[in-house]
Short mmCIF file of C-alpha atoms in Angstrom, two decimals:
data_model
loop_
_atom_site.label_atom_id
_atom_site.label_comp_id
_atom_site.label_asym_id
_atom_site.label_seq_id
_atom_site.Cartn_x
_atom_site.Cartn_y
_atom_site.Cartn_z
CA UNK A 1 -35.16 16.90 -17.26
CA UNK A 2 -35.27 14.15 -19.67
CA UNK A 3 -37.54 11.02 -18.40
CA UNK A 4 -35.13 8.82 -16.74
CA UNK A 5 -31.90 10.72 -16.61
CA UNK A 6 -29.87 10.70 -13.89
CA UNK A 7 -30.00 13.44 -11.45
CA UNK A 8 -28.57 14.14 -8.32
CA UNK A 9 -29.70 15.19 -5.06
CA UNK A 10 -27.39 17.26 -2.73
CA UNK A 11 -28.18 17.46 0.98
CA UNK A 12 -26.21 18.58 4.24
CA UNK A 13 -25.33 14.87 4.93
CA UNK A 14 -26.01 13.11 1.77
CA UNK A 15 -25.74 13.23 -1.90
CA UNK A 16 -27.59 10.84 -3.85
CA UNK A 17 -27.82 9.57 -7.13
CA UNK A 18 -31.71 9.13 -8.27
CA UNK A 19 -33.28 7.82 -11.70
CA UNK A 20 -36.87 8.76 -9.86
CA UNK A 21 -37.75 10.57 -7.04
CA UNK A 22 -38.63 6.56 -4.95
CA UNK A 23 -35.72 4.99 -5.81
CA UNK A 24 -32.78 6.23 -4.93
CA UNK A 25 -29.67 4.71 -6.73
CA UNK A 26 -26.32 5.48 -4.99
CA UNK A 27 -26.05 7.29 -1.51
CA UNK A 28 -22.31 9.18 -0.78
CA UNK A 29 -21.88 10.58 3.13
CA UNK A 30 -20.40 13.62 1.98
CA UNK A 31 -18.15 14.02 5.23
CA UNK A 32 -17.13 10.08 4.25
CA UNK A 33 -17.11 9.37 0.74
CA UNK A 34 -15.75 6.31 0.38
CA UNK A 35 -18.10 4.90 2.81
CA UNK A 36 -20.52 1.65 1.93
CA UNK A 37 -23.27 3.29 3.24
CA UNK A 38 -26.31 1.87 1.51
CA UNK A 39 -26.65 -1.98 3.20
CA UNK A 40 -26.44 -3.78 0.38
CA UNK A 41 -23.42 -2.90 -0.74
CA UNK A 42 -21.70 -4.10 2.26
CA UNK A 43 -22.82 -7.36 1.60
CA UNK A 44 -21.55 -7.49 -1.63
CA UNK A 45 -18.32 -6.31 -0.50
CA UNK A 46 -18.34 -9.87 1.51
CA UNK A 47 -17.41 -11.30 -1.52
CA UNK A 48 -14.00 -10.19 -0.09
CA UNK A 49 -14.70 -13.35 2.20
CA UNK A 50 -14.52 -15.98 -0.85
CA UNK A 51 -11.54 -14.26 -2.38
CA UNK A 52 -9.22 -12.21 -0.05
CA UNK A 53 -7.16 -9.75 -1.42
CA UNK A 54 -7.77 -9.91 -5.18
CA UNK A 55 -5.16 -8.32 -7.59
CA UNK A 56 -7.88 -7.80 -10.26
CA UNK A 57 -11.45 -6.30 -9.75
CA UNK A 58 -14.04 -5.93 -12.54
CA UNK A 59 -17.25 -3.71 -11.76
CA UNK A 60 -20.22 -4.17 -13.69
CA UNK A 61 -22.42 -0.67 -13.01
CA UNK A 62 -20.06 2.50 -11.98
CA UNK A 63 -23.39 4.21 -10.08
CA UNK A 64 -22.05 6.65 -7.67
CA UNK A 65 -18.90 4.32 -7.36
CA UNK A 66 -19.63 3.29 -3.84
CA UNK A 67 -17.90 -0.06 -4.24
CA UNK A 68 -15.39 1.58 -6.84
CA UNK A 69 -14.36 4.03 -3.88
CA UNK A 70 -14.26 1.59 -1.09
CA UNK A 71 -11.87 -0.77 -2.91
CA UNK A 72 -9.70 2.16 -4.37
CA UNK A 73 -8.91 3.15 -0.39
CA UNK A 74 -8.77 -0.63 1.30
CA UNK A 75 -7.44 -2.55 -1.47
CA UNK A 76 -4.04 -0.65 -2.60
CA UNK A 77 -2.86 -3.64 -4.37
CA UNK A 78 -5.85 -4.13 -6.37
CA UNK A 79 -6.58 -3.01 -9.85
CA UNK A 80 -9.96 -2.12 -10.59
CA UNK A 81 -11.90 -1.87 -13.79
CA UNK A 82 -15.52 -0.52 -13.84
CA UNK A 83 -17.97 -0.24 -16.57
CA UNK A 84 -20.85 1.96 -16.78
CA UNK A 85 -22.90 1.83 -19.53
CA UNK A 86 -24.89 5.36 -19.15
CA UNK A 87 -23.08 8.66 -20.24
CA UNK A 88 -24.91 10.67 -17.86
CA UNK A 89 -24.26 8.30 -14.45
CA UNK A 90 -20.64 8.28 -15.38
CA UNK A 91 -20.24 11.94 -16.35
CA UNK A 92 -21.36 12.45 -12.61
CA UNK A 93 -18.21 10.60 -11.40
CA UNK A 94 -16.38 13.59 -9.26
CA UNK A 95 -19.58 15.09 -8.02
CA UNK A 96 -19.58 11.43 -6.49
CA UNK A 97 -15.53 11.65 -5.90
CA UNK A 98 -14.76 8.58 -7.40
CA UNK A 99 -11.13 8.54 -8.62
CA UNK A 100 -9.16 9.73 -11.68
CA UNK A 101 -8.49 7.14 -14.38
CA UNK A 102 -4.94 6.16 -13.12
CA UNK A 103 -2.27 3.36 -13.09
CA UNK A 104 -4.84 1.19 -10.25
CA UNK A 105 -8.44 2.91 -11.45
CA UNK A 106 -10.22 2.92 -14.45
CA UNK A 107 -13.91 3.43 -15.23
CA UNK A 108 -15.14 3.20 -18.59
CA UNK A 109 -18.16 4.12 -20.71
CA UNK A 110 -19.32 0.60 -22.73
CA UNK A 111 -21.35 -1.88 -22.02
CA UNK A 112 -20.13 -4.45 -19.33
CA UNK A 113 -21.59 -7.34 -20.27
CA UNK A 114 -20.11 -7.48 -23.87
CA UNK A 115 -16.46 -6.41 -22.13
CA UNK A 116 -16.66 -9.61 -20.21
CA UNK A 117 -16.43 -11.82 -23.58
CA UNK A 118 -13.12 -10.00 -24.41
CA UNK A 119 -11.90 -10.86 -20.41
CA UNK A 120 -11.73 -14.34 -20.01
CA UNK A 121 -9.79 -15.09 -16.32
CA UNK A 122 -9.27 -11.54 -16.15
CA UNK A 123 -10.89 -11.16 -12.64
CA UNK A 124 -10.00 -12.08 -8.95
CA UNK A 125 -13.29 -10.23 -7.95
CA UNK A 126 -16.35 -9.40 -10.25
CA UNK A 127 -18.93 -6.74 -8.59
CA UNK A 128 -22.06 -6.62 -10.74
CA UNK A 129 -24.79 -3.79 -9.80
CA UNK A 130 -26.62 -3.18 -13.04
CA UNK A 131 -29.34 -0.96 -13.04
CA UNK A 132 -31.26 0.77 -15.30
CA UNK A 133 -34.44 3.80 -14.61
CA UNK A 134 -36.84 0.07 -15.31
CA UNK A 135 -34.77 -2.01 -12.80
CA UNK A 136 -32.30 -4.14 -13.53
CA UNK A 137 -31.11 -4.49 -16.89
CA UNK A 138 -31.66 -6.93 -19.40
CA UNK A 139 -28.41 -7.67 -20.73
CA UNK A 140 -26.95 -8.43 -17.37
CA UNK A 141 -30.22 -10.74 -16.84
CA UNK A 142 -29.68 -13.97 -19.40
CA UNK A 143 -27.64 -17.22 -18.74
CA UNK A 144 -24.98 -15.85 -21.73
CA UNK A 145 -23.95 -13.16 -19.24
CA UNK A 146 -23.81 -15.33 -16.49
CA UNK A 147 -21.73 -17.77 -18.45
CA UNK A 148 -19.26 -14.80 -19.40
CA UNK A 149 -19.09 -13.76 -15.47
CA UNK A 150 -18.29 -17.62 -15.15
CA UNK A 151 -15.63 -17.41 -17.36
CA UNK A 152 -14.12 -13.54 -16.95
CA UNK A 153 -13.00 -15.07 -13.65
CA UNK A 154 -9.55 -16.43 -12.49
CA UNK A 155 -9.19 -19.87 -10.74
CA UNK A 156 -10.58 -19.28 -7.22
CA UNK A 157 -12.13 -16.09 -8.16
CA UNK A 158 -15.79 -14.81 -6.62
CA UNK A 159 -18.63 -12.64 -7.90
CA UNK A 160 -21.53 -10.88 -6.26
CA UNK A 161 -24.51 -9.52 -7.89
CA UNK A 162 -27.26 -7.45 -6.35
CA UNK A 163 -30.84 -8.50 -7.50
CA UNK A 164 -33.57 -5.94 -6.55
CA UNK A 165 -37.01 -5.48 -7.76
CA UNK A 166 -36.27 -8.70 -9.82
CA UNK A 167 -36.76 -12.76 -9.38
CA UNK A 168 -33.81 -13.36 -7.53
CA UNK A 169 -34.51 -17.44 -8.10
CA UNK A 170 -34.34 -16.93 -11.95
CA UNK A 171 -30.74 -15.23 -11.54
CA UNK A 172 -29.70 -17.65 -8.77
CA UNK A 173 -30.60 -20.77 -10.48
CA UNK A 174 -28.97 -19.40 -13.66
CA UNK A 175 -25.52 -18.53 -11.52
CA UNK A 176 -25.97 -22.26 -10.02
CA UNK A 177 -26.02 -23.76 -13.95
CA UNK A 178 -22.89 -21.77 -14.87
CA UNK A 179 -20.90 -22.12 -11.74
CA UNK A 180 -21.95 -25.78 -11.78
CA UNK A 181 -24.02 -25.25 -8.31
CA UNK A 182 -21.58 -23.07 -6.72
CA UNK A 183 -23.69 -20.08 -5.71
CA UNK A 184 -26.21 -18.73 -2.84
CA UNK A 185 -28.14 -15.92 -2.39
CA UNK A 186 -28.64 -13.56 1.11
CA UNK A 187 -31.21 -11.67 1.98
CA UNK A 188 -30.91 -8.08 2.89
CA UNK A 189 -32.51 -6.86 5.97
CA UNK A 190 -34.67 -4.13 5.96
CA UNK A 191 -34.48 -3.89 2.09
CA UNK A 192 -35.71 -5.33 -1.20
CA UNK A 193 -32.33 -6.39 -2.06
CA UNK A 194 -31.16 -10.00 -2.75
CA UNK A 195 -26.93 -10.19 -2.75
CA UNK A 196 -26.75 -13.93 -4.70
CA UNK A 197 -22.40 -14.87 -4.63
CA UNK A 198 -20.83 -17.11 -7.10
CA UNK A 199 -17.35 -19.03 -7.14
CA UNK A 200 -15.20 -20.65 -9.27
CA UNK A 201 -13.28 -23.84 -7.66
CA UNK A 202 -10.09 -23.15 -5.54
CA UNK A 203 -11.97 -20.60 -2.97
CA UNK A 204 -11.27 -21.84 0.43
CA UNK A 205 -13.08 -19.84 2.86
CA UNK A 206 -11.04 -18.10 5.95
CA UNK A 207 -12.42 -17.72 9.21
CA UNK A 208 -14.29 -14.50 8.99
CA UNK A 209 -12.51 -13.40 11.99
CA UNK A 210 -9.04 -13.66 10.69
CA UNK A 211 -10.49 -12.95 7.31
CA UNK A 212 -11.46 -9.34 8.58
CA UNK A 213 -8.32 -8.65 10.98
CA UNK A 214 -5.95 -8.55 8.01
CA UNK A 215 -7.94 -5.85 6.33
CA UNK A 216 -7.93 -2.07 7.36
CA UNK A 217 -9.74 -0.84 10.73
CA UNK A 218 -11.90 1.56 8.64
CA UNK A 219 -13.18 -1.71 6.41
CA UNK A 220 -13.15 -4.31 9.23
CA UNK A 221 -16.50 -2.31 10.96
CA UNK A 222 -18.19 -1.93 7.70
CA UNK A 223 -17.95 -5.72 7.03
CA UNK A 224 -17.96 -7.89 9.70
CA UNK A 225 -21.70 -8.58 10.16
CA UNK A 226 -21.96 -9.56 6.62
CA UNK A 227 -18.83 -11.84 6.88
CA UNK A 228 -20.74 -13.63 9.48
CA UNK A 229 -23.34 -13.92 7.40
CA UNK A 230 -21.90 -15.24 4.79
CA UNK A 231 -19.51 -17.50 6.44
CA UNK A 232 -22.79 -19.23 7.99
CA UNK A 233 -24.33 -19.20 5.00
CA UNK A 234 -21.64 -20.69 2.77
CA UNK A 235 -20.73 -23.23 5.36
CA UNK A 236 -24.67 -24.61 5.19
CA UNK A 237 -24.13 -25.08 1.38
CA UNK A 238 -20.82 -26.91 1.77
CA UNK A 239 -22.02 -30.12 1.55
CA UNK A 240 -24.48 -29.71 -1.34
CA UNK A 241 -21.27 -28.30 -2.98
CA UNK A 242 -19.07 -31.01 -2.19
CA UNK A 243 -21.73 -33.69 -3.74
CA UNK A 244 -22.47 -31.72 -6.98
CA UNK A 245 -18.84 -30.15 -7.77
CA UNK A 246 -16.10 -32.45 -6.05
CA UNK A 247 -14.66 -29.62 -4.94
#
């Protein structure tokens, strides 16, 4: 096996995707594919909070599609692009059951950062989960890249970013100076994970409550300690964001 190749591990309950045999990248419930079931990614997925029911989602790192797949099934009126910038993760794809390329679903082999340039206001929803055997990659690291995420996003749009094994307060403070302060960061419990959101003006945040009873039973479970979360946490920063944005 080639150093730092993507290989996957099949159990009764899980499959995983691994770069090493301590990190394990992307966890499917084989029973329940579709399933967030690493804890992070459900707390990305509260980015759903700051923009309900986008039309447009980009994905910046396919991985074993765990976002990709939860979307595809909750979101029917989305379209989703994802980008995946290693061969070998994305040649994976139906071991991990992520969809067929189709008229709502497409996941492509490029580099997602340099897409974003050619995408201005293209997004509702931007999902960025970058990593590579090292940690999280480089390109997806600098203020450039935060600037394109900045400006790949529609009026009112949202973006979430996982930050592990990294310093989350260089990436935060760079997502404050291109979203003009609009940005925090949450902790995951229980994990090394940092989930640091981002919006552009226009988001007016729902009460998570009603937020969650106008999506699917199935999603509602998965998210609804996270929209707490978030909703607490967003409504702390709210007057920090009034003073430095107007908005």
């Amino acid at each position: 096996m080639k150093e730092g190749a993507p290989w996957v591990h099949r159990g009764w309950w899980y499959t995983t995707l691994q770069f090493s045999r301590d990190v394990t990248q992307s966890r499917m419930l084989n029973w329940w594919p579709d399933l967030l079931q690493v804890g992070y990614t459900r707390t990305m997925m509260a980015a759903l909070l700051l923009r309900p029911f986008p039309r447009r989602i980009g994905i910046i790192g396919l991985g074993g599609g765990s976002q990709a797949k939860f979307c595809h099934r909750h979101l029917p009126e989305a379209d989703i692009e994802a980008f995946e910038s290693d061969a070998g993760v994305l040649a994976l794809r139906d071991v991990f059951r992520i969809p067929a390329d189709g008229a709502r679903f497409r996941a492509r082999l490029g580099d997602g950062g340099a897409m974003l340039r050619q995408r201005r206001g293209a997004y509702d929803l931007l999902l960025v989960d970058a990593y590579e055997p090292e940690g999280i990659s480089p390109a997806v690291s600098t203020q450039a890249f935060y600037d394109d995420c900045h400006d790949a996003l529609a009026e009112g749009g949202a973006m979430a970013v996982n930050l592990y094994a990294t310093d989350a307060r260089r990436h935060l403070a760079r997502l404050r100076r291109a979203f003009e302060g609009r940005a925090l960061a949450l902790e995951e419990p229980r994990m090394s994970n940092r989930v640091a959101f981002a919006w552009r003006p226009g988001v007016d945040v729902p009460d998570p409550r009603e937020a969650l009873a106008r999506l699917p039973r199935a999603a509602r479970w998965q998210l609804a300690a996270r929209f707490l979360r978030l909703a607490r946490a967003r409504q702390a920063w709210q007057p920090r964001d009034r003073a430095s944005s107007g908005t």
